[in-house]
mmCIF file with all atom_site columns, C-alpha atoms in Angstrom:
data_model
loop_
_atom_site.group_PDB
_atom_site.id
_atom_site.type_symbol
_atom_site.label_atom_id
_atom_site.label_alt_id
_atom_site.label_comp_id
_atom_site.label_asym_id
_atom_site.label_entity_id
_atom_site.label_seq_id
_atom_site.pdbx_PDB_ins_code
_atom_site.Cartn_x
_atom_site.Cartn_y
_atom_site.Cartn_z
_atom_site.occupancy
_atom_site.B_iso_or_equiv
_atom_site.pdbx_formal_charge
_atom_site.auth_seq_id
_atom_site.auth_comp_id
_atom_site.auth_asym_id
_atom_site.auth_atom_id
_atom_site.pdbx_PDB_model_num
ATOM 1   C CA . UNK A 1 1   ? -10.199 -180.453 8.959   1.00 0.00 ? 367 UNK A CA 1
ATOM 2   C CA . UNK A 1 2   ? -8.719  -183.130 11.192  1.00 0.00 ? 368 UNK A CA 1
ATOM 3   C CA . UNK A 1 3   ? -7.487  -186.394 9.658   1.00 0.00 ? 369 UNK A CA 1
ATOM 4   C CA . UNK A 1 4   ? -6.233  -188.915 12.212  1.00 0.00 ? 370 UNK A CA 1
ATOM 5   C CA . UNK A 1 5   ? -2.824  -187.696 13.369  1.00 0.00 ? 371 UNK A CA 1
ATOM 6   C CA . UNK A 1 6   ? -2.912  -184.734 11.010  1.00 0.00 ? 372 UNK A CA 1
ATOM 7   C CA . UNK A 1 7   ? -4.520  -181.341 10.655  1.00 0.00 ? 373 UNK A CA 1
ATOM 8   C CA . UNK A 1 8   ? -5.356  -180.576 7.010   1.00 0.00 ? 374 UNK A CA 1
ATOM 9   C CA . UNK A 1 9   ? -5.987  -177.188 5.415   1.00 0.00 ? 375 UNK A CA 1
ATOM 10  C CA . UNK A 1 10  ? -5.590  -175.631 1.985   1.00 0.00 ? 376 UNK A CA 1
ATOM 11  C CA . UNK A 1 11  ? -3.269  -172.840 0.938   1.00 0.00 ? 377 UNK A CA 1
ATOM 12  C CA . UNK A 1 12  ? -1.974  -171.259 -2.257  1.00 0.00 ? 378 UNK A CA 1
ATOM 13  C CA . UNK A 1 13  ? 0.428   -173.562 -4.051  1.00 0.00 ? 379 UNK A CA 1
ATOM 14  C CA . UNK A 1 14  ? 2.918   -170.767 -4.737  1.00 0.00 ? 380 UNK A CA 1
ATOM 15  C CA . UNK A 1 15  ? 3.184   -170.107 -0.986  1.00 0.00 ? 381 UNK A CA 1
ATOM 16  C CA . UNK A 1 16  ? 3.866   -173.767 -0.220  1.00 0.00 ? 382 UNK A CA 1
ATOM 17  C CA . UNK A 1 17  ? 6.481   -174.768 -2.772  1.00 0.00 ? 383 UNK A CA 1
ATOM 18  C CA . UNK A 1 18  ? 10.188  -174.039 -2.505  1.00 0.00 ? 384 UNK A CA 1
ATOM 19  C CA . UNK A 1 19  ? 13.155  -175.204 -4.511  1.00 0.00 ? 385 UNK A CA 1
ATOM 20  C CA . UNK A 1 20  ? 14.915  -178.276 -3.183  1.00 0.00 ? 386 UNK A CA 1
ATOM 21  C CA . UNK A 1 21  ? 11.941  -179.652 -1.253  1.00 0.00 ? 387 UNK A CA 1
ATOM 22  C CA . UNK A 1 22  ? 12.041  -183.461 -0.973  1.00 0.00 ? 388 UNK A CA 1
ATOM 23  C CA . UNK A 1 23  ? 9.134   -185.059 -2.774  1.00 0.00 ? 389 UNK A CA 1
ATOM 24  C CA . UNK A 1 24  ? 7.433   -188.430 -2.984  1.00 0.00 ? 390 UNK A CA 1
ATOM 25  C CA . UNK A 1 25  ? 5.656   -189.352 -6.218  1.00 0.00 ? 391 UNK A CA 1
ATOM 26  C CA . UNK A 1 26  ? 3.007   -192.055 -5.883  1.00 0.00 ? 392 UNK A CA 1
ATOM 27  C CA . UNK A 1 27  ? 2.051   -193.219 -9.385  1.00 0.00 ? 393 UNK A CA 1
ATOM 28  C CA . UNK A 1 28  ? -1.439  -194.690 -9.814  1.00 0.00 ? 394 UNK A CA 1
ATOM 29  C CA . UNK A 1 29  ? -1.497  -194.903 -13.632 1.00 0.00 ? 395 UNK A CA 1
ATOM 30  C CA . UNK A 1 30  ? -0.198  -196.531 -15.784 1.00 0.00 ? 396 UNK A CA 1
ATOM 31  C CA . UNK A 1 31  ? -0.511  -199.749 -13.786 1.00 0.00 ? 397 UNK A CA 1
ATOM 32  C CA . UNK A 1 32  ? 2.875   -201.081 -14.902 1.00 0.00 ? 398 UNK A CA 1
ATOM 33  C CA . UNK A 1 33  ? 4.583   -198.096 -13.229 1.00 0.00 ? 399 UNK A CA 1
ATOM 34  C CA . UNK A 1 34  ? 2.392   -198.045 -10.143 1.00 0.00 ? 400 UNK A CA 1
ATOM 35  C CA . UNK A 1 35  ? 4.520   -197.415 -7.088  1.00 0.00 ? 401 UNK A CA 1
ATOM 36  C CA . UNK A 1 36  ? 6.168   -194.813 -4.862  1.00 0.00 ? 402 UNK A CA 1
ATOM 37  C CA . UNK A 1 37  ? 9.296   -192.969 -5.974  1.00 0.00 ? 403 UNK A CA 1
ATOM 38  C CA . UNK A 1 38  ? 11.682  -190.367 -4.589  1.00 0.00 ? 404 UNK A CA 1
ATOM 39  C CA . UNK A 1 39  ? 12.053  -186.927 -6.135  1.00 0.00 ? 405 UNK A CA 1
ATOM 40  C CA . UNK A 1 40  ? 12.632  -183.261 -5.283  1.00 0.00 ? 406 UNK A CA 1
ATOM 41  C CA . UNK A 1 41  ? 11.588  -179.840 -6.536  1.00 0.00 ? 407 UNK A CA 1
ATOM 42  C CA . UNK A 1 42  ? 13.821  -178.378 -9.259  1.00 0.00 ? 408 UNK A CA 1
ATOM 43  C CA . UNK A 1 43  ? 11.747  -175.368 -10.314 1.00 0.00 ? 409 UNK A CA 1
ATOM 44  C CA . UNK A 1 44  ? 8.260   -173.902 -10.322 1.00 0.00 ? 410 UNK A CA 1
ATOM 45  C CA . UNK A 1 45  ? 6.540   -171.869 -13.031 1.00 0.00 ? 411 UNK A CA 1
ATOM 46  C CA . UNK A 1 46  ? 3.471   -170.264 -11.407 1.00 0.00 ? 412 UNK A CA 1
ATOM 47  C CA . UNK A 1 47  ? 2.413   -168.454 -14.588 1.00 0.00 ? 413 UNK A CA 1
ATOM 48  C CA . UNK A 1 48  ? 2.010   -171.874 -16.278 1.00 0.00 ? 414 UNK A CA 1
ATOM 49  C CA . UNK A 1 49  ? 0.941   -173.909 -13.210 1.00 0.00 ? 415 UNK A CA 1
ATOM 50  C CA . UNK A 1 50  ? 3.861   -176.245 -13.870 1.00 0.00 ? 416 UNK A CA 1
ATOM 51  C CA . UNK A 1 51  ? 6.234   -177.910 -11.408 1.00 0.00 ? 417 UNK A CA 1
ATOM 52  C CA . UNK A 1 52  ? 9.640   -179.211 -12.469 1.00 0.00 ? 418 UNK A CA 1
ATOM 53  C CA . UNK A 1 53  ? 10.675  -182.258 -10.454 1.00 0.00 ? 419 UNK A CA 1
ATOM 54  C CA . UNK A 1 54  ? 13.814  -184.345 -10.404 1.00 0.00 ? 420 UNK A CA 1
ATOM 55  C CA . UNK A 1 55  ? 12.935  -187.450 -12.404 1.00 0.00 ? 421 UNK A CA 1
ATOM 56  C CA . UNK A 1 56  ? 11.423  -189.913 -9.904  1.00 0.00 ? 422 UNK A CA 1
ATOM 57  C CA . UNK A 1 57  ? 13.699  -192.770 -8.898  1.00 0.00 ? 423 UNK A CA 1
ATOM 58  C CA . UNK A 1 58  ? 13.570  -196.094 -7.124  1.00 0.00 ? 424 UNK A CA 1
ATOM 59  C CA . UNK A 1 59  ? 16.717  -197.484 -5.496  1.00 0.00 ? 425 UNK A CA 1
ATOM 60  C CA . UNK A 1 60  ? 18.830  -195.214 -7.696  1.00 0.00 ? 426 UNK A CA 1
ATOM 61  C CA . UNK A 1 61  ? 17.068  -196.164 -10.945 1.00 0.00 ? 427 UNK A CA 1
ATOM 62  C CA . UNK A 1 62  ? 15.382  -193.306 -12.808 1.00 0.00 ? 428 UNK A CA 1
ATOM 63  C CA . UNK A 1 63  ? 11.722  -193.810 -13.706 1.00 0.00 ? 429 UNK A CA 1
ATOM 64  C CA . UNK A 1 64  ? 10.701  -191.713 -16.764 1.00 0.00 ? 430 UNK A CA 1
ATOM 65  C CA . UNK A 1 65  ? 6.946   -191.265 -16.495 1.00 0.00 ? 431 UNK A CA 1
ATOM 66  C CA . UNK A 1 66  ? 5.078   -191.029 -19.813 1.00 0.00 ? 432 UNK A CA 1
ATOM 67  C CA . UNK A 1 67  ? 2.882   -188.069 -20.679 1.00 0.00 ? 433 UNK A CA 1
ATOM 68  C CA . UNK A 1 68  ? -0.521  -188.370 -19.049 1.00 0.00 ? 434 UNK A CA 1
ATOM 69  C CA . UNK A 1 69  ? 0.620   -190.518 -16.117 1.00 0.00 ? 435 UNK A CA 1
ATOM 70  C CA . UNK A 1 70  ? -1.507  -189.886 -13.013 1.00 0.00 ? 436 UNK A CA 1
ATOM 71  C CA . UNK A 1 71  ? 0.182   -189.487 -9.643  1.00 0.00 ? 437 UNK A CA 1
ATOM 72  C CA . UNK A 1 72  ? -0.124  -188.048 -6.181  1.00 0.00 ? 438 UNK A CA 1
ATOM 73  C CA . UNK A 1 73  ? 2.773   -185.786 -5.258  1.00 0.00 ? 439 UNK A CA 1
ATOM 74  C CA . UNK A 1 74  ? 3.751   -185.210 -1.637  1.00 0.00 ? 440 UNK A CA 1
ATOM 75  C CA . UNK A 1 75  ? 6.083   -182.277 -0.962  1.00 0.00 ? 441 UNK A CA 1
ATOM 76  C CA . UNK A 1 76  ? 7.831   -182.710 2.379   1.00 0.00 ? 442 UNK A CA 1
ATOM 77  C CA . UNK A 1 77  ? 8.358   -179.729 4.644   1.00 0.00 ? 443 UNK A CA 1
ATOM 78  C CA . UNK A 1 78  ? 9.268   -179.589 8.314   1.00 0.00 ? 444 UNK A CA 1
ATOM 79  C CA . UNK A 1 79  ? 6.225   -180.742 10.246  1.00 0.00 ? 445 UNK A CA 1
ATOM 80  C CA . UNK A 1 80  ? 3.952   -180.770 7.195   1.00 0.00 ? 446 UNK A CA 1
ATOM 81  C CA . UNK A 1 81  ? 3.265   -182.496 3.891   1.00 0.00 ? 447 UNK A CA 1
ATOM 82  C CA . UNK A 1 82  ? 1.689   -180.807 0.854   1.00 0.00 ? 448 UNK A CA 1
ATOM 83  C CA . UNK A 1 83  ? -0.405  -183.225 -1.208  1.00 0.00 ? 449 UNK A CA 1
ATOM 84  C CA . UNK A 1 84  ? -1.899  -182.877 -4.680  1.00 0.00 ? 450 UNK A CA 1
ATOM 85  C CA . UNK A 1 85  ? -3.060  -185.066 -7.549  1.00 0.00 ? 451 UNK A CA 1
ATOM 86  C CA . UNK A 1 86  ? -1.513  -184.342 -10.920 1.00 0.00 ? 452 UNK A CA 1
ATOM 87  C CA . UNK A 1 87  ? -0.772  -185.588 -14.414 1.00 0.00 ? 453 UNK A CA 1
ATOM 88  C CA . UNK A 1 88  ? 2.615   -185.723 -16.094 1.00 0.00 ? 454 UNK A CA 1
ATOM 89  C CA . UNK A 1 89  ? 3.374   -183.273 -18.908 1.00 0.00 ? 455 UNK A CA 1
ATOM 90  C CA . UNK A 1 90  ? 6.713   -184.779 -19.957 1.00 0.00 ? 456 UNK A CA 1
ATOM 91  C CA . UNK A 1 91  ? 9.881   -186.508 -18.748 1.00 0.00 ? 457 UNK A CA 1
ATOM 92  C CA . UNK A 1 92  ? 13.423  -186.264 -20.050 1.00 0.00 ? 458 UNK A CA 1
ATOM 93  C CA . UNK A 1 93  ? 16.527  -184.092 -19.999 1.00 0.00 ? 459 UNK A CA 1
ATOM 94  C CA . UNK A 1 94  ? 16.184  -180.355 -19.478 1.00 0.00 ? 460 UNK A CA 1
ATOM 95  C CA . UNK A 1 95  ? 18.304  -177.693 -21.165 1.00 0.00 ? 461 UNK A CA 1
ATOM 96  C CA . UNK A 1 96  ? 21.069  -178.255 -18.609 1.00 0.00 ? 462 UNK A CA 1
ATOM 97  C CA . UNK A 1 97  ? 21.117  -182.015 -19.109 1.00 0.00 ? 463 UNK A CA 1
ATOM 98  C CA . UNK A 1 98  ? 19.352  -182.961 -15.874 1.00 0.00 ? 464 UNK A CA 1
ATOM 99  C CA . UNK A 1 99  ? 16.739  -185.717 -15.900 1.00 0.00 ? 465 UNK A CA 1
ATOM 100 C CA . UNK A 1 100 ? 13.472  -184.106 -14.887 1.00 0.00 ? 466 UNK A CA 1
ATOM 101 C CA . UNK A 1 101 ? 9.700   -184.554 -14.956 1.00 0.00 ? 467 UNK A CA 1
ATOM 102 C CA . UNK A 1 102 ? 7.171   -181.763 -15.492 1.00 0.00 ? 468 UNK A CA 1
ATOM 103 C CA . UNK A 1 103 ? 3.741   -181.968 -13.844 1.00 0.00 ? 469 UNK A CA 1
ATOM 104 C CA . UNK A 1 104 ? 0.692   -179.718 -13.610 1.00 0.00 ? 470 UNK A CA 1
ATOM 105 C CA . UNK A 1 105 ? 0.017   -177.954 -10.305 1.00 0.00 ? 471 UNK A CA 1
ATOM 106 C CA . UNK A 1 106 ? -3.217  -176.795 -8.677  1.00 0.00 ? 472 UNK A CA 1
ATOM 107 C CA . UNK A 1 107 ? -3.881  -173.245 -7.536  1.00 0.00 ? 473 UNK A CA 1
ATOM 108 C CA . UNK A 1 108 ? -4.319  -174.490 -3.979  1.00 0.00 ? 474 UNK A CA 1
ATOM 109 C CA . UNK A 1 109 ? -2.692  -177.450 -2.274  1.00 0.00 ? 475 UNK A CA 1
ATOM 110 C CA . UNK A 1 110 ? -3.720  -179.498 0.740   1.00 0.00 ? 476 UNK A CA 1
ATOM 111 C CA . UNK A 1 111 ? -1.356  -178.851 3.633   1.00 0.00 ? 477 UNK A CA 1
ATOM 112 C CA . UNK A 1 112 ? -1.303  -181.699 6.119   1.00 0.00 ? 478 UNK A CA 1
ATOM 113 C CA . UNK A 1 113 ? 0.041   -180.307 9.368   1.00 0.00 ? 479 UNK A CA 1
ATOM 114 C CA . UNK A 1 114 ? 1.245   -182.909 11.822  1.00 0.00 ? 480 UNK A CA 1
ATOM 115 C CA . UNK A 1 115 ? -0.072  -182.482 15.325  1.00 0.00 ? 481 UNK A CA 1
ATOM 116 C CA . UNK A 1 116 ? 2.424   -185.206 16.246  1.00 0.00 ? 482 UNK A CA 1
ATOM 117 C CA . UNK A 1 117 ? 4.641   -187.451 14.188  1.00 0.00 ? 483 UNK A CA 1
ATOM 118 C CA . UNK A 1 118 ? 2.947   -190.447 12.659  1.00 0.00 ? 484 UNK A CA 1
ATOM 119 C CA . UNK A 1 119 ? 3.883   -193.693 14.388  1.00 0.00 ? 485 UNK A CA 1
ATOM 120 C CA . UNK A 1 120 ? 4.199   -196.925 12.424  1.00 0.00 ? 486 UNK A CA 1
ATOM 121 C CA . UNK A 1 121 ? 4.754   -200.498 13.623  1.00 0.00 ? 487 UNK A CA 1
ATOM 122 C CA . UNK A 1 122 ? 8.380   -201.344 12.897  1.00 0.00 ? 488 UNK A CA 1
ATOM 123 C CA . UNK A 1 123 ? 10.660  -204.028 14.342  1.00 0.00 ? 489 UNK A CA 1
ATOM 124 C CA . UNK A 1 124 ? 14.379  -203.285 14.037  1.00 0.00 ? 490 UNK A CA 1
ATOM 125 C CA . UNK A 1 125 ? 17.395  -204.101 16.176  1.00 0.00 ? 491 UNK A CA 1
ATOM 126 C CA . UNK A 1 126 ? 19.589  -201.266 17.447  1.00 0.00 ? 492 UNK A CA 1
ATOM 127 C CA . UNK A 1 127 ? 21.892  -200.396 20.305  1.00 0.00 ? 493 UNK A CA 1
ATOM 128 C CA . UNK A 1 128 ? 21.841  -197.762 23.038  1.00 0.00 ? 494 UNK A CA 1
ATOM 129 C CA . UNK A 1 129 ? 24.381  -196.355 25.475  1.00 0.00 ? 495 UNK A CA 1
ATOM 130 C CA . UNK A 1 130 ? 23.948  -194.484 28.738  1.00 0.00 ? 496 UNK A CA 1
ATOM 131 C CA . UNK A 1 131 ? 26.987  -192.352 27.907  1.00 0.00 ? 497 UNK A CA 1
ATOM 132 C CA . UNK A 1 132 ? 29.551  -192.031 25.132  1.00 0.00 ? 498 UNK A CA 1
ATOM 133 C CA . UNK A 1 133 ? 31.960  -194.334 26.989  1.00 0.00 ? 499 UNK A CA 1
ATOM 134 C CA . UNK A 1 134 ? 29.323  -196.912 27.904  1.00 0.00 ? 500 UNK A CA 1
ATOM 135 C CA . UNK A 1 135 ? 29.176  -200.403 26.379  1.00 0.00 ? 501 UNK A CA 1
ATOM 136 C CA . UNK A 1 136 ? 26.393  -200.603 23.742  1.00 0.00 ? 502 UNK A CA 1
ATOM 137 C CA . UNK A 1 137 ? 23.343  -202.638 24.759  1.00 0.00 ? 503 UNK A CA 1
ATOM 138 C CA . UNK A 1 138 ? 20.816  -204.112 22.319  1.00 0.00 ? 504 UNK A CA 1
ATOM 139 C CA . UNK A 1 139 ? 17.195  -203.078 21.946  1.00 0.00 ? 505 UNK A CA 1
ATOM 140 C CA . UNK A 1 140 ? 14.288  -203.801 19.615  1.00 0.00 ? 506 UNK A CA 1
ATOM 141 C CA . UNK A 1 141 ? 11.892  -201.208 18.255  1.00 0.00 ? 507 UNK A CA 1
ATOM 142 C CA . UNK A 1 142 ? 8.164   -201.876 18.470  1.00 0.00 ? 508 UNK A CA 1
ATOM 143 C CA . UNK A 1 143 ? 7.181   -198.757 16.577  1.00 0.00 ? 509 UNK A CA 1
ATOM 144 C CA . UNK A 1 144 ? 8.872   -195.752 15.007  1.00 0.00 ? 510 UNK A CA 1
ATOM 145 C CA . UNK A 1 145 ? 8.206   -192.114 14.203  1.00 0.00 ? 511 UNK A CA 1
ATOM 146 C CA . UNK A 1 146 ? 10.295  -189.152 13.098  1.00 0.00 ? 512 UNK A CA 1
ATOM 147 C CA . UNK A 1 147 ? 10.148  -187.989 16.711  1.00 0.00 ? 513 UNK A CA 1
ATOM 148 C CA . UNK A 1 148 ? 11.127  -191.155 18.548  1.00 0.00 ? 514 UNK A CA 1
ATOM 149 C CA . UNK A 1 149 ? 10.640  -194.878 19.098  1.00 0.00 ? 515 UNK A CA 1
ATOM 150 C CA . UNK A 1 150 ? 8.959   -197.393 21.332  1.00 0.00 ? 516 UNK A CA 1
ATOM 151 C CA . UNK A 1 151 ? 11.828  -199.638 22.402  1.00 0.00 ? 517 UNK A CA 1
ATOM 152 C CA . UNK A 1 152 ? 12.144  -202.974 24.193  1.00 0.00 ? 518 UNK A CA 1
ATOM 153 C CA . UNK A 1 153 ? 15.185  -203.509 26.438  1.00 0.00 ? 519 UNK A CA 1
ATOM 154 C CA . UNK A 1 154 ? 16.272  -206.224 28.841  1.00 0.00 ? 520 UNK A CA 1
ATOM 155 C CA . UNK A 1 155 ? 17.404  -203.852 31.604  1.00 0.00 ? 521 UNK A CA 1
ATOM 156 C CA . UNK A 1 156 ? 15.326  -201.131 33.303  1.00 0.00 ? 522 UNK A CA 1
ATOM 157 C CA . UNK A 1 157 ? 15.730  -197.462 32.397  1.00 0.00 ? 523 UNK A CA 1
ATOM 158 C CA . UNK A 1 158 ? 14.580  -194.332 34.225  1.00 0.00 ? 524 UNK A CA 1
ATOM 159 C CA . UNK A 1 159 ? 12.006  -191.885 32.879  1.00 0.00 ? 525 UNK A CA 1
ATOM 160 C CA . UNK A 1 160 ? 13.836  -188.635 32.142  1.00 0.00 ? 526 UNK A CA 1
ATOM 161 C CA . UNK A 1 161 ? 17.117  -190.434 31.465  1.00 0.00 ? 527 UNK A CA 1
ATOM 162 C CA . UNK A 1 162 ? 19.087  -189.349 28.371  1.00 0.00 ? 528 UNK A CA 1
ATOM 163 C CA . UNK A 1 163 ? 20.539  -192.156 26.250  1.00 0.00 ? 529 UNK A CA 1
ATOM 164 C CA . UNK A 1 164 ? 22.403  -192.442 22.943  1.00 0.00 ? 530 UNK A CA 1
ATOM 165 C CA . UNK A 1 165 ? 20.669  -194.510 20.267  1.00 0.00 ? 531 UNK A CA 1
ATOM 166 C CA . UNK A 1 166 ? 22.186  -196.125 17.162  1.00 0.00 ? 532 UNK A CA 1
ATOM 167 C CA . UNK A 1 167 ? 19.764  -197.577 14.640  1.00 0.00 ? 533 UNK A CA 1
ATOM 168 C CA . UNK A 1 168 ? 20.031  -198.528 10.963  1.00 0.00 ? 534 UNK A CA 1
ATOM 169 C CA . UNK A 1 169 ? 16.770  -197.698 9.188   1.00 0.00 ? 535 UNK A CA 1
ATOM 170 C CA . UNK A 1 170 ? 18.046  -198.475 5.680   1.00 0.00 ? 536 UNK A CA 1
ATOM 171 C CA . UNK A 1 171 ? 21.335  -198.460 3.775   1.00 0.00 ? 537 UNK A CA 1
ATOM 172 C CA . UNK A 1 172 ? 21.503  -194.668 3.445   1.00 0.00 ? 538 UNK A CA 1
ATOM 173 C CA . UNK A 1 173 ? 19.735  -193.713 6.683   1.00 0.00 ? 539 UNK A CA 1
ATOM 174 C CA . UNK A 1 174 ? 21.471  -194.464 9.972   1.00 0.00 ? 540 UNK A CA 1
ATOM 175 C CA . UNK A 1 175 ? 21.074  -192.922 13.413  1.00 0.00 ? 541 UNK A CA 1
ATOM 176 C CA . UNK A 1 176 ? 24.384  -192.937 15.254  1.00 0.00 ? 542 UNK A CA 1
ATOM 177 C CA . UNK A 1 177 ? 24.539  -191.980 18.932  1.00 0.00 ? 543 UNK A CA 1
ATOM 178 C CA . UNK A 1 178 ? 21.295  -190.038 18.547  1.00 0.00 ? 544 UNK A CA 1
ATOM 179 C CA . UNK A 1 179 ? 20.743  -188.151 21.789  1.00 0.00 ? 545 UNK A CA 1
ATOM 180 C CA . UNK A 1 180 ? 17.343  -189.288 23.087  1.00 0.00 ? 546 UNK A CA 1
ATOM 181 C CA . UNK A 1 181 ? 15.232  -189.069 26.221  1.00 0.00 ? 547 UNK A CA 1
ATOM 182 C CA . UNK A 1 182 ? 13.177  -191.748 27.948  1.00 0.00 ? 548 UNK A CA 1
ATOM 183 C CA . UNK A 1 183 ? 9.772   -190.065 28.253  1.00 0.00 ? 549 UNK A CA 1
ATOM 184 C CA . UNK A 1 184 ? 7.530   -192.856 29.525  1.00 0.00 ? 550 UNK A CA 1
ATOM 185 C CA . UNK A 1 185 ? 7.525   -196.399 30.810  1.00 0.00 ? 551 UNK A CA 1
ATOM 186 C CA . UNK A 1 186 ? 4.915   -198.442 28.968  1.00 0.00 ? 552 UNK A CA 1
ATOM 187 C CA . UNK A 1 187 ? 4.850   -201.935 30.445  1.00 0.00 ? 553 UNK A CA 1
ATOM 188 C CA . UNK A 1 188 ? 6.721   -205.189 30.739  1.00 0.00 ? 554 UNK A CA 1
ATOM 189 C CA . UNK A 1 189 ? 6.542   -207.731 27.930  1.00 0.00 ? 555 UNK A CA 1
ATOM 190 C CA . UNK A 1 190 ? 5.337   -211.307 28.608  1.00 0.00 ? 556 UNK A CA 1
ATOM 191 C CA . UNK A 1 191 ? 9.022   -212.294 28.437  1.00 0.00 ? 557 UNK A CA 1
ATOM 192 C CA . UNK A 1 192 ? 9.879   -209.877 31.267  1.00 0.00 ? 558 UNK A CA 1
ATOM 193 C CA . UNK A 1 193 ? 11.595  -207.227 29.144  1.00 0.00 ? 559 UNK A CA 1
ATOM 194 C CA . UNK A 1 194 ? 10.950  -203.499 29.580  1.00 0.00 ? 560 UNK A CA 1
ATOM 195 C CA . UNK A 1 195 ? 9.189   -201.217 27.105  1.00 0.00 ? 561 UNK A CA 1
ATOM 196 C CA . UNK A 1 196 ? 9.831   -197.463 26.964  1.00 0.00 ? 562 UNK A CA 1
ATOM 197 C CA . UNK A 1 197 ? 8.764   -194.517 24.854  1.00 0.00 ? 563 UNK A CA 1
ATOM 198 C CA . UNK A 1 198 ? 11.848  -192.569 23.773  1.00 0.00 ? 564 UNK A CA 1
ATOM 199 C CA . UNK A 1 199 ? 11.981  -189.110 22.168  1.00 0.00 ? 565 UNK A CA 1
ATOM 200 C CA . UNK A 1 200 ? 14.786  -187.969 19.857  1.00 0.00 ? 566 UNK A CA 1
ATOM 201 C CA . UNK A 1 201 ? 16.466  -184.741 20.989  1.00 0.00 ? 567 UNK A CA 1
ATOM 202 C CA . UNK A 1 202 ? 17.896  -181.863 18.938  1.00 0.00 ? 568 UNK A CA 1
ATOM 203 C CA . UNK A 1 203 ? 17.171  -183.478 15.566  1.00 0.00 ? 569 UNK A CA 1
ATOM 204 C CA . UNK A 1 204 ? 18.712  -181.658 12.607  1.00 0.00 ? 570 UNK A CA 1
ATOM 205 C CA . UNK A 1 205 ? 15.922  -180.371 10.283  1.00 0.00 ? 571 UNK A CA 1
ATOM 206 C CA . UNK A 1 206 ? 17.418  -182.186 7.281   1.00 0.00 ? 572 UNK A CA 1
ATOM 207 C CA . UNK A 1 207 ? 17.506  -185.467 9.180   1.00 0.00 ? 573 UNK A CA 1
ATOM 208 C CA . UNK A 1 208 ? 14.000  -184.888 10.488  1.00 0.00 ? 574 UNK A CA 1
ATOM 209 C CA . UNK A 1 209 ? 12.684  -184.539 6.934   1.00 0.00 ? 575 UNK A CA 1
ATOM 210 C CA . UNK A 1 210 ? 14.434  -187.797 5.982   1.00 0.00 ? 576 UNK A CA 1
ATOM 211 C CA . UNK A 1 211 ? 12.789  -189.525 8.949   1.00 0.00 ? 577 UNK A CA 1
ATOM 212 C CA . UNK A 1 212 ? 9.378   -188.166 7.953   1.00 0.00 ? 578 UNK A CA 1
ATOM 213 C CA . UNK A 1 213 ? 9.871   -189.456 4.399   1.00 0.00 ? 579 UNK A CA 1
ATOM 214 C CA . UNK A 1 214 ? 11.083  -192.835 5.705   1.00 0.00 ? 580 UNK A CA 1
ATOM 215 C CA . UNK A 1 215 ? 8.003   -193.168 7.920   1.00 0.00 ? 581 UNK A CA 1
ATOM 216 C CA . UNK A 1 216 ? 5.720   -192.280 5.023   1.00 0.00 ? 582 UNK A CA 1
ATOM 217 C CA . UNK A 1 217 ? 7.434   -194.789 2.712   1.00 0.00 ? 583 UNK A CA 1
ATOM 218 C CA . UNK A 1 218 ? 7.124   -197.588 5.285   1.00 0.00 ? 584 UNK A CA 1
ATOM 219 C CA . UNK A 1 219 ? 3.453   -196.805 5.789   1.00 0.00 ? 585 UNK A CA 1
ATOM 220 C CA . UNK A 1 220 ? 2.806   -197.021 2.040   1.00 0.00 ? 586 UNK A CA 1
ATOM 221 C CA . UNK A 1 221 ? 4.656   -200.347 1.816   1.00 0.00 ? 587 UNK A CA 1
ATOM 222 C CA . UNK A 1 222 ? 2.518   -201.697 4.633   1.00 0.00 ? 588 UNK A CA 1
ATOM 223 C CA . UNK A 1 223 ? -0.688  -200.568 2.932   1.00 0.00 ? 589 UNK A CA 1
ATOM 224 C CA . UNK A 1 224 ? 0.326   -202.142 -0.388  1.00 0.00 ? 590 UNK A CA 1
ATOM 225 C CA . UNK A 1 225 ? 1.166   -205.406 1.380   1.00 0.00 ? 591 UNK A CA 1
ATOM 226 C CA . UNK A 1 226 ? -2.258  -205.446 3.030   1.00 0.00 ? 592 UNK A CA 1
ATOM 227 C CA . UNK A 1 227 ? -3.937  -204.923 -0.355  1.00 0.00 ? 593 UNK A CA 1
ATOM 228 C CA . UNK A 1 228 ? -1.877  -207.704 -1.985  1.00 0.00 ? 594 UNK A CA 1
ATOM 229 C CA . UNK A 1 229 ? -2.768  -210.133 0.805   1.00 0.00 ? 595 UNK A CA 1
#
């Protein structure tokens, strides 16, 4: 099954989950806790169909979800997201004193395989260099994905050229001298600036997962804003 930029299929939950996987918990009920929170996989009990998650958090604040809360859980893997709807069994401290949340799991989970990284509109200011010793020059992003950016610059670049990009995505996520390649020239802006598609090179798998999560979080924020308006 194809869904936009994704290819979706189902597989056994026990084959998909692994300890330490980053997770996103999107709560839909109760309404007062509705929102998207960070988490990760602590443990899995296949004989009980139970998943033990780090207690969801928002900006460092733990969110204990009451029994019966309904949520969508996204488990983030390299190049794929596993999605399932669940209800909360309990939240609190485990036997080792960690704050955790237990949720029910399905026998099979939807695996959303990315054919390419999802692009989202995003305007941020960053800098780029042509070499390590070069003077940083400013650019603006027009869109962003875990695989690269669409950037606007005042000076022309060359397709195939390798540049070093520095870009602050949020307080705890910063790209510093990220080796990147100019892969296409898009067009000039009405102001006469240049627009290029740029691909990140040699991205560490851990960083790539963080970029995937960041993209997903920004997309959800955009959707919620559209609904509120």
